[in-house]
Coordinates of C-alpha atoms in Angstrom, one line a residue:
M1002 CA 37.0 25.1 9.6
N1003 CA 33.3 26.3 9.9
L1004 CA 30.6 24.5 11.9
I1005 CA 27.8 22.3 10.8
R1006 CA 24.8 20.8 12.4
I1007 CA 23.6 17.5 11.8
A1008 CA 20.4 15.4 12.5
L1009 CA 21.5 11.7 12.7
P1010 CA 19.1 8.8 12.6
V1011 CA 19.6 7.8 16.3
P1012 CA 17.0 7.6 19.1
L1013 CA 18.1 10.9 20.6
A1014 CA 16.2 14.2 20.7
R1015 CA 19.2 16.3 19.6
Y1016 CA 21.4 17.5 17.0
F1017 CA 25.1 16.9 16.4
D1018 CA 28.0 19.4 15.7
Y1019 CA 30.9 18.7 13.2
L1020 CA 33.4 20.6 11.6
L1021 CA 33.0 21.7 8.0
P1022 CA 36.5 21.7 6.2
T1023 CA 36.9 24.4 3.7
H1024 CA 37.3 22.3 0.9
F1025 CA 33.6 21.4 0.9
E1026 CA 32.0 24.3 -1.0
N1027 CA 28.1 25.2 -1.3
V1028 CA 26.8 22.7 1.1
V1029 CA 23.3 23.3 1.5
K1030 CA 20.5 22.6 4.4
G1031 CA 18.7 19.5 3.5
A1032 CA 21.4 17.6 2.0
R1033 CA 22.8 14.2 3.2
I1034 CA 26.3 14.2 4.8
V1035 CA 28.4 11.3 5.8
V1036 CA 30.0 11.5 9.1
P1037 CA 31.9 9.7 11.7
F1038 CA 29.7 8.4 14.7
G1039 CA 31.5 6.4 17.3
R1040 CA 33.1 3.9 15.6
Q1041 CA 30.5 3.8 12.7
R1042 CA 29.9 6.1 9.8
K1043 CA 26.2 7.6 9.6
I1044 CA 24.3 9.7 6.9
G1045 CA 22.9 12.5 8.2
I1046 CA 20.9 15.6 7.0
V1047 CA 22.4 19.0 7.2
V1048 CA 19.7 21.4 9.6
D1049 CA 22.0 24.5 10.2
F1050 CA 25.3 26.1 10.2
P1051 CA 26.0 27.4 13.7
T1052 CA 28.5 30.0 14.6
T1053 CA 29.2 28.6 18.1
S1054 CA 28.7 24.8 19.5
D1055 CA 28.2 23.7 23.2
I1056 CA 31.0 21.2 22.5
P1057 CA 34.6 22.3 22.6
I1058 CA 35.9 22.8 19.1
E1059 CA 38.9 20.6 19.7
K1060 CA 36.6 17.5 20.3
L1061 CA 34.5 18.0 17.2
K1062 CA 35.1 15.8 14.1
P1063 CA 35.2 16.9 10.5
I1064 CA 32.5 15.7 8.1
E1065 CA 33.9 13.0 5.6
Q1066 CA 31.5 13.3 2.4
V1067 CA 28.8 15.5 1.2
L1068 CA 26.4 13.3 -1.0
D1069 CA 24.0 16.0 -2.3
E1070 CA 24.6 19.4 -4.1
Q1071 CA 20.9 20.5 -3.8
A1072 CA 18.4 19.9 -0.8
L1073 CA 16.4 16.6 -0.6
F1074 CA 13.6 18.3 1.4
D1075 CA 11.8 21.6 0.2
A1076 CA 10.6 24.2 2.7
E1077 CA 7.3 22.6 2.9
M1078 CA 8.3 19.2 3.6
C1079 CA 10.9 20.5 6.3
Q1080 CA 8.1 22.3 8.1
L1081 CA 5.7 19.3 7.9
L1082 CA 8.3 17.0 9.2
Q1083 CA 9.5 19.4 12.1
W1084 CA 6.0 19.7 13.1
A1085 CA 5.6 16.1 13.0
S1086 CA 8.8 15.4 15.2
R1087 CA 7.4 17.8 18.0
Y1088 CA 3.7 16.6 18.0
Y1089 CA 4.6 12.8 17.9
H1090 CA 7.6 13.1 20.2
A1091 CA 10.0 11.5 17.8
P1092 CA 13.6 12.5 17.0
F1093 CA 13.9 14.7 14.0
G1094 CA 16.8 12.8 12.7
E1095 CA 14.7 9.7 12.6
V1096 CA 11.5 11.4 11.1
L1097 CA 13.8 12.9 8.3
Q1098 CA 15.5 9.5 7.5
S1099 CA 12.1 7.8 7.4
A1100 CA 10.6 10.3 4.9
L1101 CA 13.1 9.0 2.6
P1102 CA 13.4 6.0 0.4
V1103 CA 15.6 3.2 1.5
K1104 CA 18.2 3.7 -1.2
L1105 CA 18.6 7.5 -0.3
R1106 CA 19.2 6.4 3.5
Q1107 CA 21.8 3.8 2.3
G1108 CA 23.8 6.7 0.4
E1109 CA 22.6 6.3 -3.2
S1110 CA 22.5 8.9 -5.8
S1111 CA 19.6 11.2 -5.7
E1112 CA 19.7 12.0 -9.6
R1113 CA 17.5 10.2 -11.9
T1114 CA 19.1 7.6 -13.7
A1115 CA 17.8 5.9 -17.2
P1116 CA 15.7 2.8 -16.3
D1117 CA 16.9 -0.8 -17.9
Y1118 CA 14.6 -1.4 -20.8
F1119 CA 14.5 -4.9 -22.5
V1120 CA 12.7 -6.2 -25.7
V1121 CA 11.8 -9.9 -26.7
T1122 CA 14.5 -11.1 -29.3
E1123 CA 13.6 -12.8 -32.6
N1124 CA 14.9 -16.0 -31.1
G1125 CA 12.3 -15.4 -28.1
R1126 CA 9.5 -15.1 -30.5
K1127 CA 10.4 -18.2 -32.7
A1128 CA 10.8 -20.2 -29.7
L1129 CA 7.4 -19.2 -28.4
A1130 CA 6.0 -20.0 -31.8
N1131 CA 7.6 -23.5 -31.8
G1132 CA 6.6 -24.3 -28.6
V1133 CA 10.3 -24.6 -27.4
V1134 CA 9.6 -23.4 -23.8
K1135 CA 6.6 -25.5 -23.4
K1136 CA 8.6 -27.7 -20.9
A1137 CA 9.2 -24.7 -18.6
K1138 CA 6.0 -23.4 -17.8
K1139 CA 6.8 -20.4 -15.9
Q1140 CA 9.2 -19.2 -18.6
Q1141 CA 6.4 -19.9 -21.2
E1142 CA 3.9 -17.9 -19.3
L1143 CA 6.5 -14.8 -18.9
L1144 CA 7.8 -14.9 -22.3
S1145 CA 4.1 -15.2 -23.8
E1146 CA 3.2 -11.8 -21.4
L1147 CA 6.3 -9.9 -22.8
A1148 CA 5.8 -10.9 -26.4
E1149 CA 2.5 -9.0 -26.4
F1150 CA 4.8 -5.7 -25.9
A1151 CA 5.6 -4.3 -29.5
N1152 CA 8.3 -2.3 -28.2
F1153 CA 10.7 -2.0 -25.3
F1154 CA 9.6 -2.7 -21.5
E1155 CA 11.0 -2.6 -17.9
K1156 CA 11.1 -5.7 -16.0
P1157 CA 8.0 -6.5 -14.4
T1158 CA 7.4 -6.3 -10.8
A1159 CA 6.1 -9.7 -9.9
C1160 CA 8.4 -12.0 -12.1
S1161 CA 10.7 -14.4 -10.6
P1162 CA 14.2 -13.8 -10.5
A1163 CA 15.2 -17.3 -11.7
V1164 CA 12.6 -17.4 -14.7
W1165 CA 13.8 -14.0 -15.6
K1166 CA 17.5 -14.7 -15.5
A1167 CA 16.8 -17.9 -17.5
L1168 CA 15.3 -15.9 -20.5
L1169 CA 18.1 -13.6 -20.5
E1170 CA 20.7 -16.5 -20.6
K1171 CA 18.6 -18.4 -23.5
G1172 CA 18.9 -15.1 -25.5
Y1173 CA 15.1 -14.9 -25.4
L1174 CA 15.3 -11.5 -23.8
E1175 CA 18.0 -8.7 -24.2
K1176 CA 18.7 -5.1 -23.0
V1177 CA 18.5 -2.3 -25.1
E1178 CA 19.9 1.3 -24.8
L1179 CA 17.5 4.0 -25.2
P1180 CA 18.0 7.9 -25.0
F1181 CA 17.1 9.2 -21.7
N1182 CA 16.0 12.8 -20.7
V1183 CA 13.8 14.1 -17.7
Q1184 CA 10.5 15.3 -18.9
S1185 CA 7.5 16.8 -17.2
W1186 CA 4.3 14.8 -17.1
Q1187 CA 2.9 17.7 -19.6
E1188 CA 5.6 17.2 -22.1
K1189 CA 5.1 13.6 -22.2
L1190 CA 1.5 14.1 -22.6
G1191 CA 2.1 16.1 -25.8
E1192 CA -1.1 16.6 -28.0
Q1193 CA -3.0 13.8 -26.2
P1194 CA -6.2 14.8 -24.1
I1195 CA -5.5 14.6 -20.6
C1196 CA -8.8 12.5 -20.1
N1197 CA -10.4 9.8 -22.1
S1198 CA -13.7 11.0 -22.1
Q1199 CA -15.6 7.9 -23.2
N1200 CA -14.7 6.3 -19.9
R1201 CA -16.3 9.5 -17.8
L1202 CA -19.6 8.2 -16.4
T1203 CA -22.6 10.5 -16.1
L1204 CA -23.2 12.2 -12.7
N1205 CA -26.5 12.0 -10.6
K1206 CA -27.6 15.0 -9.0
Q1207 CA -25.8 14.5 -5.7
Q1208 CA -22.6 13.5 -7.5
T1209 CA -22.9 16.8 -9.8
L1210 CA -23.3 19.3 -6.7
V1211 CA -20.5 17.6 -4.7
V1212 CA -18.2 17.9 -7.9
S1213 CA -19.3 21.7 -8.2
R1214 CA -18.6 22.5 -4.7
L1215 CA -15.2 20.9 -5.0
H1216 CA -14.4 22.9 -8.1
Y1217 CA -15.5 26.0 -6.6
Q1218 CA -12.8 25.5 -3.8
Q1219 CA -9.9 28.0 -3.9
G1220 CA -6.9 27.3 -1.5
F1221 CA -7.2 25.1 1.7
G1222 CA -10.3 23.1 2.5
A1223 CA -11.0 19.9 4.4
F1224 CA -14.0 18.1 2.8
L1225 CA -15.3 14.9 4.3
L1226 CA -16.7 12.8 1.3
N1227 CA -19.5 11.0 3.2
G1228 CA -21.0 8.6 0.7
V1229 CA -22.6 5.1 1.3
T1230 CA -21.0 2.2 -0.5
G1231 CA -21.5 2.3 -4.3
S1232 CA -22.5 6.0 -4.4
G1233 CA -19.7 6.8 -6.9
K1234 CA -17.1 8.5 -4.6
T1235 CA -14.4 7.3 -7.0
E1236 CA -15.9 9.0 -9.9
V1237 CA -16.1 12.0 -7.9
Y1238 CA -12.7 11.9 -7.4
L1239 CA -11.8 11.4 -11.0
Q1240 CA -13.6 14.5 -12.1
V1241 CA -12.2 16.6 -9.5
I1242 CA -8.5 15.5 -10.5
E1243 CA -9.4 16.2 -14.0
E1244 CA -9.7 19.8 -13.3
V1245 CA -6.6 19.9 -10.8
L1246 CA -4.6 18.2 -13.9
K1247 CA -5.9 20.9 -16.6
R1248 CA -4.2 23.5 -14.2
G1249 CA -0.7 21.5 -14.4
E1250 CA -0.8 20.5 -11.0
Q1251 CA 0.1 17.0 -9.2
V1252 CA -2.5 14.9 -7.0
L1253 CA -1.5 12.5 -4.1
V1254 CA -4.0 9.6 -3.5
L1255 CA -3.7 7.6 -0.4
V1256 CA -5.4 4.2 -0.1
P1257 CA -5.2 2.0 3.1
E1258 CA -4.3 -1.3 1.9
I1259 CA -1.9 -2.6 -0.9
G1260 CA -4.5 -4.8 -2.1
L1261 CA -6.4 -1.7 -3.3
T1262 CA -3.5 -0.2 -5.2
P1263 CA -3.5 -2.3 -8.5
Q1264 CA -7.4 -1.8 -9.1
T1265 CA -7.0 1.9 -8.3
I1266 CA -4.2 2.4 -10.7
Q1267 CA -5.9 0.3 -13.4
R1268 CA -9.1 2.5 -12.9
F1269 CA -6.9 5.5 -13.2
Q1270 CA -4.9 4.6 -16.2
A1271 CA -8.2 3.8 -17.9
R1272 CA -9.2 7.3 -17.5
F1273 CA -6.1 9.4 -17.7
N1274 CA -3.3 9.6 -20.4
V1275 CA -1.0 11.3 -17.8
E1276 CA 2.0 9.6 -15.8
I1277 CA 0.7 7.5 -13.1
D1278 CA 3.0 6.3 -10.2
A1279 CA 2.5 3.7 -7.4
L1280 CA 4.3 3.7 -4.0
H1281 CA 3.7 0.4 -1.8
S1282 CA 5.5 -2.0 0.0
H1283 CA 5.5 -4.5 -3.0
L1284 CA 8.0 -2.3 -4.9
N1285 CA 11.6 -3.0 -4.4
D1286 CA 13.8 -0.3 -3.4
T1287 CA 15.0 0.8 -6.6
Q1288 CA 11.3 1.2 -7.9
R1289 CA 10.4 3.3 -4.9
L1290 CA 13.4 5.5 -5.5
N1291 CA 12.5 6.1 -9.1
A1292 CA 8.7 6.7 -8.4
W1293 CA 9.8 9.1 -5.6
L1294 CA 12.3 11.1 -7.9
R1295 CA 9.8 11.2 -10.7
A1296 CA 7.4 13.0 -8.5
K1297 CA 10.1 15.5 -7.3
N1298 CA 10.8 16.2 -10.6
G1299 CA 7.4 16.7 -12.0
E1300 CA 7.5 13.6 -14.4
S1301 CA 4.3 12.0 -12.7
A1302 CA 1.0 13.7 -12.4
I1303 CA -0.6 11.3 -10.3
V1304 CA 0.9 9.2 -7.3
I1305 CA -1.1 6.7 -5.7
G1306 CA 0.2 4.9 -2.7
T1307 CA 0.0 3.7 1.1
R1308 CA 0.6 5.6 4.3
S1309 CA 4.3 6.3 3.5
A1310 CA 3.6 7.8 0.1
L1311 CA 2.4 10.8 2.1
F1312 CA 6.2 11.9 2.3
T1313 CA 6.6 12.0 -1.5
Q1314 CA 7.8 15.3 -2.7
F1315 CA 6.2 17.1 -5.6
Q1316 CA 7.0 19.8 -7.8
Q1317 CA 3.6 21.4 -7.9
L1318 CA 1.0 19.5 -5.7
G1319 CA -2.5 20.5 -6.1
L1320 CA -4.8 18.1 -4.4
I1321 CA -4.6 15.4 -1.7
I1322 CA -7.3 12.6 -1.6
I1323 CA -7.6 10.1 1.2
D1324 CA -9.7 7.1 0.2
E1325 CA -11.2 5.0 3.3
E1326 CA -10.2 7.9 5.6
H1327 CA -11.5 5.8 8.7
D1328 CA -9.2 2.8 8.2
G1329 CA -6.7 2.0 10.8
S1330 CA -3.9 1.2 8.4
F1331 CA -3.1 4.8 7.9
K1332 CA -1.7 4.4 11.5
Q1333 CA 2.0 3.8 11.6
Q1334 CA 2.7 1.5 14.2
D1335 CA 6.7 0.9 13.9
G1336 CA 9.3 3.3 14.3
W1337 CA 8.0 6.7 15.0
R1338 CA 4.4 6.6 15.2
Y1339 CA 2.2 9.0 13.2
H1340 CA -1.4 9.2 11.5
A1341 CA -1.0 9.7 7.7
R1342 CA -4.5 11.1 7.8
D1343 CA -3.9 13.7 10.3
L1344 CA -0.6 14.7 8.6
A1345 CA -2.1 14.7 5.2
V1346 CA -4.5 17.3 6.4
L1347 CA -1.6 19.5 7.8
R1348 CA 0.1 19.2 4.6
A1349 CA -2.5 20.3 2.5
K1350 CA -3.0 23.4 4.7
N1351 CA 1.0 24.3 4.5
N1352 CA 0.3 24.1 0.7
N1353 CA -2.9 25.8 0.7
I1354 CA -4.8 23.1 -1.2
P1355 CA -7.8 21.4 -0.6
I1356 CA -8.0 17.8 0.6
I1357 CA -10.8 15.1 0.1
L1358 CA -11.6 12.3 3.0
G1359 CA -13.8 9.8 1.6
S1360 CA -15.4 7.2 3.6
A1361 CA -18.8 5.2 3.7
T1362 CA -18.2 5.2 7.6
P1363 CA -16.2 8.2 8.9
S1364 CA -14.1 8.0 11.7
F1365 CA -15.4 9.7 14.9
E1366 CA -12.5 12.3 14.7
S1367 CA -13.6 13.3 11.3
L1368 CA -17.2 13.7 12.3
Q1369 CA -16.2 15.8 15.2
N1370 CA -14.1 18.1 13.0
V1371 CA -17.3 18.6 11.0
Q1372 CA -19.3 19.5 14.1
N1373 CA -16.5 21.9 15.0
G1374 CA -16.3 23.4 11.7
K1375 CA -12.9 22.4 10.7
F1376 CA -14.3 20.1 7.9
I1377 CA -17.0 20.4 5.5
E1378 CA -19.1 17.5 4.9
L1379 CA -20.6 16.4 1.4
Q1380 CA -22.9 13.7 1.3
L1381 CA -23.8 11.0 -1.2
N1382 CA -26.4 8.9 0.5
A1383 CA -27.8 7.2 -2.9
R1384 CA -26.4 4.6 -4.9
A1385 CA -25.0 5.7 -8.3
G1386 CA -26.8 4.5 -11.4
N1387 CA -29.1 1.5 -11.1
A1388 CA -27.4 0.0 -8.1
Q1389 CA -29.3 -1.3 -5.1
F1390 CA -28.7 -1.7 -1.6
S1391 CA -28.0 -5.5 -0.9
K1392 CA -30.7 -8.0 0.9
Q1393 CA -29.4 -9.1 4.2
T1394 CA -30.4 -12.6 5.9
L1395 CA -29.4 -13.3 9.3
I1396 CA -28.7 -17.1 10.1
D1397 CA -29.2 -18.1 13.8
L1398 CA -26.9 -20.7 14.2
K1399 CA -28.5 -22.3 17.3
K1400 CA -31.1 -23.8 15.4
Q1401 CA -28.9 -25.2 12.4
R1402 CA -26.5 -28.2 11.8
I1403 CA -23.0 -26.7 11.7
Y1404 CA -20.2 -27.7 9.6
S1405 CA -16.9 -25.9 10.4
G1406 CA -18.8 -22.7 11.1
L1407 CA -21.0 -23.2 8.0
S1408 CA -24.8 -23.8 8.5
E1409 CA -26.8 -26.2 6.2
K1410 CA -29.0 -23.2 5.0
L1411 CA -26.0 -21.2 4.1
L1412 CA -24.4 -24.1 2.1
A1413 CA -27.7 -24.7 0.4
M1414 CA -27.6 -20.8 -0.6
M1415 CA -24.0 -21.3 -1.9
Q1416 CA -25.0 -24.3 -4.0
S1417 CA -27.8 -22.4 -5.5
H1418 CA -25.8 -19.4 -6.6
L1419 CA -23.0 -21.4 -8.0
E1420 CA -25.1 -23.6 -9.9
K1421 CA -26.1 -20.3 -11.6
G1422 CA -22.7 -19.6 -12.8
N1423 CA -22.2 -17.0 -10.1
Q1424 CA -19.3 -16.3 -7.5
V1425 CA -19.7 -16.6 -3.9
M1426 CA -17.6 -14.7 -1.2
L1427 CA -16.9 -15.8 2.2
F1428 CA -15.3 -13.3 4.8
L1429 CA -13.6 -14.5 7.9
N1430 CA -11.2 -12.0 9.4
R1431 CA -9.1 -14.9 11.1
R1432 CA -6.2 -16.3 9.0
G1433 CA -4.7 -19.7 9.7
F1434 CA -6.3 -22.8 10.2
A1435 CA -7.6 -22.2 13.8
P1436 CA -7.0 -19.5 16.3
V1437 CA -6.5 -21.9 19.3
L1438 CA -4.4 -25.0 19.9
L1439 CA -5.6 -26.5 23.2
C1440 CA -5.2 -29.6 25.4
H1441 CA -8.4 -31.7 25.5
E1442 CA -7.3 -33.4 28.8
C1443 CA -6.4 -30.2 31.1
G1444 CA -7.5 -27.3 29.0
W1445 CA -4.0 -26.0 28.5
I1446 CA -3.6 -23.3 25.6
A1447 CA -0.9 -22.9 23.6
D1448 CA -0.1 -19.1 24.6
C1449 CA 2.7 -16.8 23.2
P1450 CA 5.2 -15.9 25.8
S1451 CA 5.7 -12.4 24.7
C1452 CA 1.9 -11.2 24.1
D1453 CA 0.0 -13.7 26.3
K1454 CA -2.0 -14.5 23.6
P1455 CA -3.0 -17.7 21.8
F1456 CA -0.9 -18.8 19.2
T1457 CA -2.7 -19.3 15.9
Y1458 CA -2.5 -22.8 14.3
H1459 CA -1.3 -22.7 10.9
Q1460 CA -1.5 -26.2 9.2
K1461 CA -0.1 -25.6 6.0
Q1462 CA 3.2 -24.2 7.4
R1463 CA 2.9 -26.6 10.3
V1464 CA 3.9 -24.0 12.9
L1465 CA 2.2 -21.8 15.5
R1466 CA 2.2 -18.5 14.9
C1467 CA 1.5 -15.2 17.0
H1468 CA -0.3 -12.7 15.1
H1469 CA 0.6 -9.9 17.2
C1470 CA 4.4 -10.0 17.4
A1471 CA 5.0 -12.5 14.6
S1472 CA 6.9 -15.0 16.7
Q1473 CA 6.4 -18.6 15.8
K1474 CA 7.3 -22.1 17.1
A1475 CA 6.8 -25.7 16.0
I1476 CA 3.4 -27.6 16.6
P1477 CA 4.0 -29.5 20.1
R1478 CA 3.5 -33.0 20.2
Q1479 CA 2.1 -33.0 23.6
C1480 CA 0.6 -30.8 26.1
G1481 CA 2.9 -28.4 27.9
H1482 CA 0.9 -28.7 31.2
C1483 CA 0.2 -32.4 31.6
G1484 CA 1.9 -34.0 28.9
S1485 CA -1.1 -35.5 27.0
V1486 CA -1.0 -35.9 23.4
N1487 CA -4.7 -35.1 22.9
L1488 CA -4.3 -31.7 21.4
I1489 CA -7.1 -30.4 19.4
T1490 CA -7.9 -26.8 17.6
T1491 CA -10.7 -24.8 18.2
G1492 CA -12.5 -22.4 16.0
I1493 CA -11.9 -21.6 12.4
G1494 CA -9.6 -19.7 10.0
T1495 CA -9.3 -19.2 6.4
E1496 CA -7.3 -22.1 6.1
Q1497 CA -9.8 -24.5 7.5
L1498 CA -12.7 -22.8 5.7
E1499 CA -10.8 -23.6 2.3
Q1500 CA -10.3 -27.2 3.3
V1501 CA -13.9 -27.7 4.2
L1502 CA -15.3 -26.1 1.1
A1503 CA -12.8 -27.8 -1.2
Q1504 CA -14.4 -31.3 0.2
R1505 CA -18.1 -30.0 0.1
F1506 CA -17.9 -28.3 -3.6
P1507 CA -14.9 -30.5 -5.3
Q1508 CA -16.3 -29.2 -8.7
Y1509 CA -15.8 -25.5 -8.0
S1510 CA -12.3 -23.6 -7.9
I1511 CA -11.6 -21.5 -4.7
T1512 CA -9.5 -18.7 -4.1
R1513 CA -8.2 -17.7 -0.5
I1514 CA -6.9 -14.2 -0.2
D1515 CA -5.2 -13.4 3.0
R1516 CA -1.6 -12.1 4.3
D1517 CA -0.3 -15.9 4.1
S1518 CA -1.6 -16.5 0.4
T1519 CA -0.4 -13.2 -0.9
A1520 CA 2.9 -13.4 0.8
R1521 CA 4.9 -13.8 -2.5
K1522 CA 5.3 -10.7 -4.9
G1523 CA 2.7 -10.5 -7.2
S1524 CA 0.5 -13.4 -5.9
L1525 CA -2.4 -10.8 -4.9
E1526 CA -2.3 -9.4 -8.3
Q1527 CA -2.5 -13.0 -9.8
H1528 CA -5.3 -14.1 -7.4
L1529 CA -7.5 -10.9 -8.2
A1530 CA -6.9 -11.6 -12.1
E1531 CA -8.3 -15.1 -11.7
I1532 CA -11.3 -13.8 -9.7
Q1533 CA -12.1 -11.2 -12.5
A1534 CA -11.5 -13.8 -15.4
G1535 CA -14.3 -16.2 -13.5
K1536 CA -11.6 -18.9 -13.0
S1537 CA -12.5 -19.0 -9.2
Q1538 CA -16.1 -19.6 -8.2
I1539 CA -15.6 -19.5 -4.2
L1540 CA -13.6 -16.7 -3.0
I1541 CA -12.4 -16.7 0.8
G1542 CA -10.7 -13.9 2.3
T1543 CA -9.8 -11.5 5.2
Q1544 CA -10.1 -7.8 4.9
M1545 CA -7.7 -7.8 2.2
L1546 CA -10.4 -9.3 -0.2
T1547 CA -13.6 -7.4 1.1
T1548 CA -12.2 -3.7 1.0
G1549 CA -12.8 -1.7 -2.1
H1550 CA -12.7 -4.6 -4.7
H1551 CA -15.1 -4.7 -7.7
F1552 CA -16.0 -8.3 -8.5
P1553 CA -19.6 -8.0 -10.7
N1554 CA -20.1 -12.0 -10.6
V1555 CA -20.3 -12.0 -7.0
T1556 CA -24.0 -12.5 -5.9
L1557 CA -23.7 -14.0 -2.5
V1558 CA -21.5 -12.5 0.4
T1559 CA -21.3 -14.3 3.8
I1560 CA -19.9 -13.2 6.7
V1561 CA -18.9 -16.1 8.7
N1562 CA -19.2 -16.2 12.3
V1563 CA -20.0 -12.5 12.7
D1564 CA -20.2 -12.4 16.4
S1565 CA -16.5 -13.1 16.9
S1566 CA -15.9 -9.7 15.1
L1567 CA -17.7 -8.1 18.1
F1568 CA -15.0 -9.4 20.4
S1569 CA -11.9 -9.1 18.5

């Protein structure tokens, strides 16, 4: 038997040697191997074939199974992950595992399989026309949406499993078998143009200069696109991407929040006729695996995703874009810690390709890199088109009567804008009903025992929840210190704001967007669609609502209790 060295997903900064039986032929570095580990079986990654081992040969165990014929990691990705393991002091086995989709960590095949396609049956269309499914509202809504497809379709991401199962059992939907073969995105494109030129916007002078500079770049270059809000950074991205696609190369676009992903995809799909994939936490494990494999096989031209999409492998990567590069969401806080922005710069350097870091408020690190000559700054300090800077008004609450954090002057302004048929947005970066529950008698505060921070009061779920460690407990009936039942809340959250405004403006519809209201799969997209359709006039939300969305009918934006942001 020969020796084989494995990196296992365990919190130990070392490799593990095993015996490689002769009947396992052509095992390659980067392949997954099933090995015995104590009383368990684990999936590891082959890193080497040593000739000697520090462990006596008679104590080594043989491997049990080889899962891959080819390496899952190319040389470029291995180099990046090895550097990250050393720099962030993380065990290499854990780093390798976290760079793979969950299905591959669980031992699933790394070969592309045909997706399941469905069609609306003739019975389904008749039932829809005759109103047979009217009583089942959710089924009717989904069936109506699917009936718009002239041909086949995949199962929608946001649909309810129970509703989907009911439509299949009633015979309104059926699975179809279609021929499947892996094609590159260029082959799928065929004779179509890469870009829909009618959607291309005319650039102003500053944008033209920036695009020309980026087109001129050969090889690696880190560019900080420092553009004020509304200066047209996205249009710059799109026109630079067009040139990269014309060279037959792929593009990786990283966005900080999952809330930005749907609208970014919509804009990219409106501009390009190429295959575009998304990678974010709202996809199920199978969808994430397929998107990862499509990029690796060269089937998708553009991948848009949050920080974990950085580890997607490509057949021929030509450009990396990081939108809102200053955002803290690019930092991984669980498992092994890393900063996706910094690793993306290193990946671009290893691939000898340009990287664009866009922001209206660049991070101090990026500004320092500009001063040190590591980054090249490109500025857009003028609004694109006819857009003008917003008029800002500061309301002194000391001179106003306050209703749950809202002044009379603000409520009058909201009334004026709503009566004109416009939308109003209120930003409050505190979810829940109130940030503190306290005793009115002795001043006792309900604190999280783990974090020593006040529990947030969630009225709808009737729980106290810690927003630091996610622990929760039932709302107490009496004070934990003096036993008084006179418990009150202080401060305001988005839940309370929604309740107050519903009482004040009962004739207008309200949409609240925060982590609580968008917990269900597809709910964020549904809320955003309602806002775009004008079904909601008052918009309340945390940072999820305010970052990167385009709401043309919003004419008044309010930052509620802005002072609290200075101390949070």
